[in-house]
Amino acid sequence: MIGDMLLPTVVMPLLVMLAAAAASLRLSWAPAAGALLAILGAFGWIQGFRLNHVLEPAAMDGLWLMTLVAVLAASLGRRQGAALMLLGLPISVWVVWVFAGSIGPVVWISQALALLVPVALVALGADDREDSPKTTDFWMPGFLVAPVAVLAPTVGLAGSIKLAEIAGAMGVVMAVCWWVARGAPLIAGWQVPRLWQRLLPCLTLPLMWVALTAYHLVEVPAVALLAAALPWLVGSLFRARLEASRWWLKLVVLVLVTALPLAFSLWYVWPEQSLY
């Protein structure tokens, strides 16, 4: 069973992204194509596409729709990409319209604000600016990837293995983007397309929808989901100080802002009765 879970969650996305990394040495669009193929492939493998209900999407369909928007946004400039990611707002309404009557005003407002977070990460994040002086800073993009390590096990423990697997696949894609964008130039001296680093903040949009889908469909407590955003918050608010810090201090902070919310979220959703 574990092997069956690892194939769509880790093995397939990793192989696709490694192939995209090799292809990107010659093809500048390979990172976008690889990310799209890896996430849509994982989604189709785990959840399946409802091709006969394209005009009547479900909440789960928001995952691949948000991914499509994110990849397209990464292919544009920073400002244009952030503007395109605003499409996440009408998409979010469209895919939950079937049970929109049961969603209160506070939840609608909270959902809109949550989807504006990835837009802000793209529009304001130093990791996405082409003129960023810290283009060789290895650890800072890790703050964008870290919420996956909190979200996937939390959602899985709370009751949705499918959502946890899809989040894990997104995490693999984001991790490869991070390591290729920052690791390849530092370790091997490769000149990789800037699209690798632009993909990272953009892919936070479908990741955010994983959290919102978990709230809507699995009823994962909002507090447990909010805790996963701590790495984004710390990485954004203290970016200047972190960039000026030594590498080991960045690593310590990254581990702490991942481990603490992970422990809290797992404790919060831990079932009262034993799982075995």
mmCIF file of C-alpha atoms in Angstrom:
data_model
loop_
_atom_site.group_PDB
_atom_site.id
_atom_site.type_symbol
_atom_site.label_atom_id
_atom_site.label_comp_id
_atom_site.label_asym_id
_atom_site.label_seq_id
_atom_site.Cartn_x
_atom_site.Cartn_y
_atom_site.Cartn_z
ATOM 1 C CA MET A 1 0.000 0.000 0.000
ATOM 2 C CA ILE A 2 2.822 2.395 0.855
ATOM 3 C CA GLY A 3 4.438 1.645 -2.482
ATOM 4 C CA ASP A 4 1.196 2.434 -4.299
ATOM 5 C CA MET A 5 1.036 5.775 -2.480
ATOM 6 C CA LEU A 6 4.634 6.676 -3.241
ATOM 7 C CA LEU A 7 4.330 6.125 -6.997
ATOM 8 C CA PRO A 8 1.991 9.080 -7.751
ATOM 9 C CA THR A 9 3.126 11.161 -4.786
ATOM 10 C CA VAL A 10 6.919 10.966 -5.037
ATOM 11 C CA VAL A 11 8.286 8.732 -7.802
ATOM 12 C CA MET A 12 6.330 9.999 -10.814
ATOM 13 C CA PRO A 13 6.570 13.745 -10.000
ATOM 14 C CA LEU A 14 10.275 13.378 -9.199
ATOM 15 C CA LEU A 15 11.059 11.593 -12.464
ATOM 16 C CA VAL A 16 9.079 14.139 -14.483
ATOM 17 C CA MET A 17 10.793 17.072 -12.794
ATOM 18 C CA LEU A 18 14.260 15.554 -13.201
ATOM 19 C CA ALA A 19 13.537 15.116 -16.908
ATOM 20 C CA ALA A 20 12.383 18.744 -17.025
ATOM 21 C CA ALA A 21 15.596 19.816 -15.281
ATOM 22 C CA ALA A 22 17.707 18.081 -17.914
ATOM 23 C CA ALA A 23 15.571 19.489 -20.739
ATOM 24 C CA SER A 24 15.741 23.023 -19.308
ATOM 25 C CA LEU A 25 19.432 23.200 -20.201
ATOM 26 C CA ARG A 26 18.210 23.628 -23.781
ATOM 27 C CA LEU A 27 14.514 24.490 -23.484
ATOM 28 C CA SER A 28 13.575 27.492 -21.325
ATOM 29 C CA TRP A 29 9.916 26.411 -21.108
ATOM 30 C CA ALA A 30 10.728 22.925 -19.774
ATOM 31 C CA PRO A 31 10.265 23.855 -16.069
ATOM 32 C CA ALA A 32 6.678 25.012 -16.644
ATOM 33 C CA ALA A 33 5.849 21.984 -18.772
ATOM 34 C CA GLY A 34 7.387 19.645 -16.204
ATOM 35 C CA ALA A 35 5.569 21.202 -13.242
ATOM 36 C CA LEU A 36 2.239 21.109 -15.074
ATOM 37 C CA LEU A 37 2.691 17.518 -16.233
ATOM 38 C CA ALA A 38 3.869 16.319 -12.818
ATOM 39 C CA ILE A 39 1.011 17.870 -10.824
ATOM 40 C CA LEU A 40 -1.738 17.097 -13.343
ATOM 41 C CA GLY A 41 -0.363 13.569 -13.695
ATOM 42 C CA ALA A 42 -0.434 13.087 -9.932
ATOM 43 C CA PHE A 43 -3.936 14.537 -9.727
ATOM 44 C CA GLY A 44 -5.215 12.283 -12.512
ATOM 45 C CA TRP A 45 -3.552 9.238 -10.946
ATOM 46 C CA ILE A 46 -4.837 9.920 -7.430
ATOM 47 C CA GLN A 47 -8.194 11.595 -8.010
ATOM 48 C CA GLY A 48 -9.062 11.279 -11.697
ATOM 49 C CA PHE A 49 -10.481 13.895 -14.053
ATOM 50 C CA ARG A 50 -14.230 14.378 -14.476
ATOM 51 C CA LEU A 51 -14.103 15.046 -18.218
ATOM 52 C CA ASN A 52 -17.864 14.636 -18.590
ATOM 53 C CA HIS A 53 -18.471 17.408 -16.023
ATOM 54 C CA VAL A 54 -15.979 20.020 -17.212
ATOM 55 C CA LEU A 55 -18.504 22.851 -16.896
ATOM 56 C CA GLU A 56 -19.637 21.638 -13.473
ATOM 57 C CA PRO A 57 -16.363 21.321 -11.536
ATOM 58 C CA ALA A 58 -16.132 20.072 -7.976
ATOM 59 C CA ALA A 59 -13.950 21.493 -5.225
ATOM 60 C CA MET A 60 -11.217 18.943 -5.999
ATOM 61 C CA ASP A 61 -11.088 20.177 -9.596
ATOM 62 C CA GLY A 62 -9.886 23.494 -8.234
ATOM 63 C CA LEU A 63 -6.527 21.829 -7.616
ATOM 64 C CA TRP A 64 -5.698 21.302 -11.285
ATOM 65 C CA LEU A 65 -7.355 24.571 -12.334
ATOM 66 C CA MET A 66 -5.254 26.514 -9.814
ATOM 67 C CA THR A 67 -2.158 24.645 -10.993
ATOM 68 C CA LEU A 68 -2.843 25.682 -14.587
ATOM 69 C CA VAL A 69 -3.187 29.322 -13.522
ATOM 70 C CA ALA A 70 -0.008 29.122 -11.421
ATOM 71 C CA VAL A 71 2.109 27.690 -14.237
ATOM 72 C CA LEU A 72 0.821 30.278 -16.699
ATOM 73 C CA ALA A 73 1.504 33.037 -14.153
ATOM 74 C CA ALA A 74 5.076 31.821 -13.660
ATOM 75 C CA SER A 75 5.638 32.116 -17.399
ATOM 76 C CA LEU A 76 4.870 35.844 -17.238
ATOM 77 C CA GLY A 77 6.630 38.711 -15.505
ATOM 78 C CA ARG A 78 6.241 39.246 -11.794
ATOM 79 C CA ARG A 79 3.476 41.852 -11.948
ATOM 80 C CA GLN A 80 1.617 40.226 -14.821
ATOM 81 C CA GLY A 81 1.873 36.869 -13.091
ATOM 82 C CA ALA A 82 0.467 38.241 -9.842
ATOM 83 C CA ALA A 83 -2.432 39.794 -11.759
ATOM 84 C CA LEU A 84 -3.173 36.497 -13.505
ATOM 85 C CA MET A 85 -3.189 34.649 -10.199
ATOM 86 C CA LEU A 86 -6.182 36.750 -9.173
ATOM 87 C CA LEU A 87 -8.127 34.298 -11.346
ATOM 88 C CA GLY A 88 -7.938 32.034 -8.328
ATOM 89 C CA LEU A 89 -10.755 34.071 -6.744
ATOM 90 C CA PRO A 90 -13.477 33.434 -9.372
ATOM 91 C CA ILE A 91 -12.263 29.834 -9.807
ATOM 92 C CA SER A 92 -12.677 29.270 -6.067
ATOM 93 C CA VAL A 93 -16.281 30.445 -6.240
ATOM 94 C CA TRP A 94 -17.003 28.354 -9.341
ATOM 95 C CA VAL A 95 -15.741 25.061 -7.917
ATOM 96 C CA VAL A 96 -17.622 25.349 -4.604
ATOM 97 C CA TRP A 97 -20.827 26.755 -6.100
ATOM 98 C CA VAL A 98 -22.629 23.437 -5.629
ATOM 99 C CA PHE A 99 -22.596 23.941 -1.845
ATOM 100 C CA ALA A 100 -22.247 27.732 -1.821
ATOM 101 C CA GLY A 101 -25.501 28.082 0.110
ATOM 102 C CA SER A 102 -23.921 26.468 3.162
ATOM 103 C CA ILE A 103 -20.913 28.819 3.192
ATOM 104 C CA GLY A 104 -21.285 31.819 5.467
ATOM 105 C CA PRO A 105 -20.007 35.364 4.777
ATOM 106 C CA VAL A 106 -17.052 34.946 7.140
ATOM 107 C CA VAL A 107 -15.887 31.830 5.302
ATOM 108 C CA TRP A 108 -16.232 33.551 1.911
ATOM 109 C CA ILE A 109 -14.148 36.482 3.112
ATOM 110 C CA SER A 110 -11.569 34.188 4.721
ATOM 111 C CA GLN A 111 -11.292 32.152 1.520
ATOM 112 C CA ALA A 112 -10.718 35.277 -0.559
ATOM 113 C CA LEU A 113 -8.057 36.541 1.851
ATOM 114 C CA ALA A 114 -6.342 33.147 1.855
ATOM 115 C CA LEU A 115 -6.137 33.127 -1.943
ATOM 116 C CA LEU A 116 -4.644 36.615 -1.918
ATOM 117 C CA VAL A 117 -1.671 35.327 0.093
ATOM 118 C CA PRO A 118 -0.075 33.542 -2.912
ATOM 119 C CA VAL A 119 -0.721 36.645 -5.011
ATOM 120 C CA ALA A 120 1.183 38.702 -2.442
ATOM 121 C CA LEU A 121 4.016 36.163 -2.322
ATOM 122 C CA VAL A 122 4.421 36.521 -6.081
ATOM 123 C CA ALA A 123 3.977 40.301 -6.242
ATOM 124 C CA LEU A 124 6.168 41.201 -3.273
ATOM 125 C CA GLY A 125 8.443 38.224 -2.737
ATOM 126 C CA ALA A 126 12.151 38.818 -3.246
ATOM 127 C CA ASP A 127 12.497 35.216 -4.366
ATOM 128 C CA ASP A 128 10.602 36.044 -7.541
ATOM 129 C CA ARG A 129 12.282 39.320 -8.437
ATOM 130 C CA GLU A 130 14.692 39.044 -11.309
ATOM 131 C CA ASP A 131 16.746 41.885 -9.868
ATOM 132 C CA SER A 132 17.019 40.248 -6.458
ATOM 133 C CA PRO A 133 20.552 40.638 -5.066
ATOM 134 C CA LYS A 134 20.227 37.298 -3.313
ATOM 135 C CA THR A 135 19.868 35.053 -6.345
ATOM 136 C CA THR A 136 22.403 32.634 -4.859
ATOM 137 C CA ASP A 137 20.757 32.438 -1.419
ATOM 138 C CA PHE A 138 19.972 28.731 -1.119
ATOM 139 C CA TRP A 139 17.795 28.481 1.984
ATOM 140 C CA MET A 140 15.257 31.300 1.536
ATOM 141 C CA PRO A 141 13.068 29.476 -1.033
ATOM 142 C CA GLY A 142 12.721 26.696 1.515
ATOM 143 C CA PHE A 143 10.267 28.890 3.413
ATOM 144 C CA LEU A 144 7.925 28.663 0.412
ATOM 145 C CA VAL A 145 8.152 24.865 0.291
ATOM 146 C CA ALA A 146 8.010 24.173 4.048
ATOM 147 C CA PRO A 147 4.189 24.440 4.468
ATOM 148 C CA VAL A 148 3.842 21.222 2.455
ATOM 149 C CA ALA A 149 5.614 19.334 5.243
ATOM 150 C CA VAL A 150 2.916 20.552 7.641
ATOM 151 C CA LEU A 151 -0.111 20.422 5.386
ATOM 152 C CA ALA A 152 0.255 16.941 3.869
ATOM 153 C CA PRO A 153 0.514 14.884 7.099
ATOM 154 C CA THR A 154 -2.083 17.057 8.841
ATOM 155 C CA VAL A 155 -4.676 16.609 6.108
ATOM 156 C CA GLY A 156 -3.886 12.910 5.829
ATOM 157 C CA LEU A 157 -4.299 12.352 9.562
ATOM 158 C CA ALA A 158 -7.497 14.410 9.565
ATOM 159 C CA GLY A 159 -9.115 12.101 7.043
ATOM 160 C CA SER A 160 -8.151 12.668 3.400
ATOM 161 C CA ILE A 161 -5.326 10.527 2.074
ATOM 162 C CA LYS A 162 -6.038 11.742 -1.475
ATOM 163 C CA LEU A 163 -5.537 15.402 -0.575
ATOM 164 C CA ALA A 164 -2.439 14.514 1.408
ATOM 165 C CA GLU A 165 -0.999 12.639 -1.585
ATOM 166 C CA ILE A 166 -1.723 15.526 -3.970
ATOM 167 C CA ALA A 167 -0.132 17.972 -1.530
ATOM 168 C CA GLY A 168 2.879 15.672 -1.324
ATOM 169 C CA ALA A 169 3.195 15.613 -5.112
ATOM 170 C CA MET A 170 3.085 19.421 -5.155
ATOM 171 C CA GLY A 171 5.778 19.426 -2.503
ATOM 172 C CA VAL A 172 8.040 17.240 -4.638
ATOM 173 C CA VAL A 173 7.573 19.578 -7.608
ATOM 174 C CA MET A 174 8.289 22.652 -5.479
ATOM 175 C CA ALA A 175 11.322 21.012 -3.863
ATOM 176 C CA VAL A 176 12.836 20.210 -7.260
ATOM 177 C CA CYS A 177 12.186 23.794 -8.396
ATOM 178 C CA TRP A 178 14.002 25.008 -5.288
ATOM 179 C CA TRP A 179 16.996 22.712 -5.683
ATOM 180 C CA VAL A 180 17.382 23.323 -9.396
ATOM 181 C CA ALA A 181 16.927 27.107 -9.140
ATOM 182 C CA ARG A 182 19.361 27.534 -6.254
ATOM 183 C CA GLY A 183 21.334 24.317 -5.923
ATOM 184 C CA ALA A 184 22.378 23.773 -9.542
ATOM 185 C CA PRO A 185 24.067 27.190 -9.922
ATOM 186 C CA LEU A 186 25.823 26.879 -6.548
ATOM 187 C CA ILE A 187 26.954 23.259 -6.806
ATOM 188 C CA ALA A 188 27.484 22.670 -10.519
ATOM 189 C CA GLY A 189 27.658 26.225 -11.828
ATOM 190 C CA TRP A 190 24.770 25.590 -14.215
ATOM 191 C CA GLN A 191 22.905 28.499 -15.746
ATOM 192 C CA VAL A 192 19.261 27.493 -15.382
ATOM 193 C CA PRO A 193 16.194 29.390 -16.671
ATOM 194 C CA ARG A 194 14.740 31.937 -14.245
ATOM 195 C CA LEU A 195 11.427 30.143 -14.694
ATOM 196 C CA TRP A 196 12.581 27.647 -12.070
ATOM 197 C CA GLN A 197 12.606 30.306 -9.349
ATOM 198 C CA ARG A 198 9.436 32.012 -10.635
ATOM 199 C CA LEU A 199 7.515 28.751 -10.335
ATOM 200 C CA LEU A 200 8.057 28.458 -6.591
ATOM 201 C CA PRO A 201 5.881 31.332 -5.314
ATOM 202 C CA CYS A 202 3.289 30.723 -8.038
ATOM 203 C CA LEU A 203 2.775 27.107 -6.969
ATOM 204 C CA THR A 204 1.686 28.313 -3.545
ATOM 205 C CA LEU A 205 -1.713 29.006 -5.187
ATOM 206 C CA PRO A 206 -2.722 25.350 -5.738
ATOM 207 C CA LEU A 207 -1.137 24.492 -2.399
ATOM 208 C CA MET A 208 -3.391 27.041 -0.729
ATOM 209 C CA TRP A 209 -6.368 25.448 -2.458
ATOM 210 C CA VAL A 210 -5.370 22.093 -0.954
ATOM 211 C CA ALA A 211 -5.800 23.693 2.473
ATOM 212 C CA LEU A 212 -9.126 25.290 1.531
ATOM 213 C CA THR A 213 -10.409 22.040 0.028
ATOM 214 C CA ALA A 214 -9.427 20.227 3.210
ATOM 215 C CA TYR A 215 -11.443 22.785 5.172
ATOM 216 C CA HIS A 216 -14.511 22.522 2.934
ATOM 217 C CA LEU A 217 -14.620 18.772 2.288
ATOM 218 C CA VAL A 218 -12.795 17.150 5.202
ATOM 219 C CA GLU A 219 -13.613 19.787 7.817
ATOM 220 C CA VAL A 220 -10.014 20.058 8.953
ATOM 221 C CA PRO A 221 -9.963 22.739 11.684
ATOM 222 C CA ALA A 222 -8.923 26.131 10.366
ATOM 223 C CA VAL A 223 -6.412 26.558 13.204
ATOM 224 C CA ALA A 224 -4.511 23.444 12.143
ATOM 225 C CA LEU A 225 -4.402 24.689 8.550
ATOM 226 C CA LEU A 226 -3.371 28.219 9.492
ATOM 227 C CA ALA A 227 -0.374 26.860 11.387
ATOM 228 C CA ALA A 228 1.039 25.569 8.088
ATOM 229 C CA ALA A 229 1.404 29.154 6.861
ATOM 230 C CA LEU A 230 3.954 30.050 9.562
ATOM 231 C CA PRO A 231 6.977 29.522 7.247
ATOM 232 C CA TRP A 232 5.446 31.922 4.698
ATOM 233 C CA LEU A 233 4.802 34.491 7.428
ATOM 234 C CA VAL A 234 8.289 34.294 8.915
ATOM 235 C CA GLY A 235 9.993 34.200 5.533
ATOM 236 C CA SER A 236 8.113 37.308 4.398
ATOM 237 C CA LEU A 237 8.216 39.434 7.547
ATOM 238 C CA PHE A 238 11.855 38.723 8.409
ATOM 239 C CA ARG A 239 13.254 38.295 4.898
ATOM 240 C CA ALA A 240 15.799 41.090 5.153
ATOM 241 C CA ARG A 241 17.197 39.817 8.459
ATOM 242 C CA LEU A 242 17.259 36.216 7.275
ATOM 243 C CA GLU A 243 19.018 37.089 4.027
ATOM 244 C CA ALA A 244 21.697 38.915 6.005
ATOM 245 C CA SER A 245 22.133 35.983 8.413
ATOM 246 C CA ARG A 246 24.536 33.087 8.188
ATOM 247 C CA TRP A 247 23.368 29.965 6.344
ATOM 248 C CA TRP A 248 23.153 27.830 9.485
ATOM 249 C CA LEU A 249 20.869 30.335 11.206
ATOM 250 C CA LYS A 250 18.505 30.316 8.202
ATOM 251 C CA LEU A 251 18.463 26.531 8.354
ATOM 252 C CA VAL A 252 17.704 26.539 12.093
ATOM 253 C CA VAL A 253 14.845 29.004 11.628
ATOM 254 C CA LEU A 254 13.492 27.003 8.686
ATOM 255 C CA VAL A 255 13.490 23.788 10.700
ATOM 256 C CA LEU A 256 11.820 25.469 13.678
ATOM 257 C CA VAL A 257 9.045 27.165 11.700
ATOM 258 C CA THR A 258 8.318 23.815 10.062
ATOM 259 C CA ALA A 259 8.601 21.476 13.036
ATOM 260 C CA LEU A 260 6.629 23.591 15.525
ATOM 261 C CA PRO A 261 3.466 24.046 13.406
ATOM 262 C CA LEU A 262 3.719 20.411 12.306
ATOM 263 C CA ALA A 263 3.719 19.206 15.907
ATOM 264 C CA PHE A 264 0.863 21.558 16.806
ATOM 265 C CA SER A 265 -1.297 20.654 13.791
ATOM 266 C CA LEU A 266 -0.840 16.907 14.255
ATOM 267 C CA TRP A 267 -1.683 17.233 17.932
ATOM 268 C CA TYR A 268 -4.759 19.331 17.111
ATOM 269 C CA VAL A 269 -6.223 16.863 14.603
ATOM 270 C CA TRP A 270 -5.054 13.686 16.331
ATOM 271 C CA PRO A 271 -8.047 11.350 16.679
ATOM 272 C CA GLU A 272 -9.329 10.704 20.172
ATOM 273 C CA GLN A 273 -9.290 6.965 19.559
ATOM 274 C CA SER A 274 -6.304 5.015 18.330
ATOM 275 C CA LEU A 275 -5.914 4.609 14.565
ATOM 276 C CA TYR A 276 -5.104 0.916 15.073
#
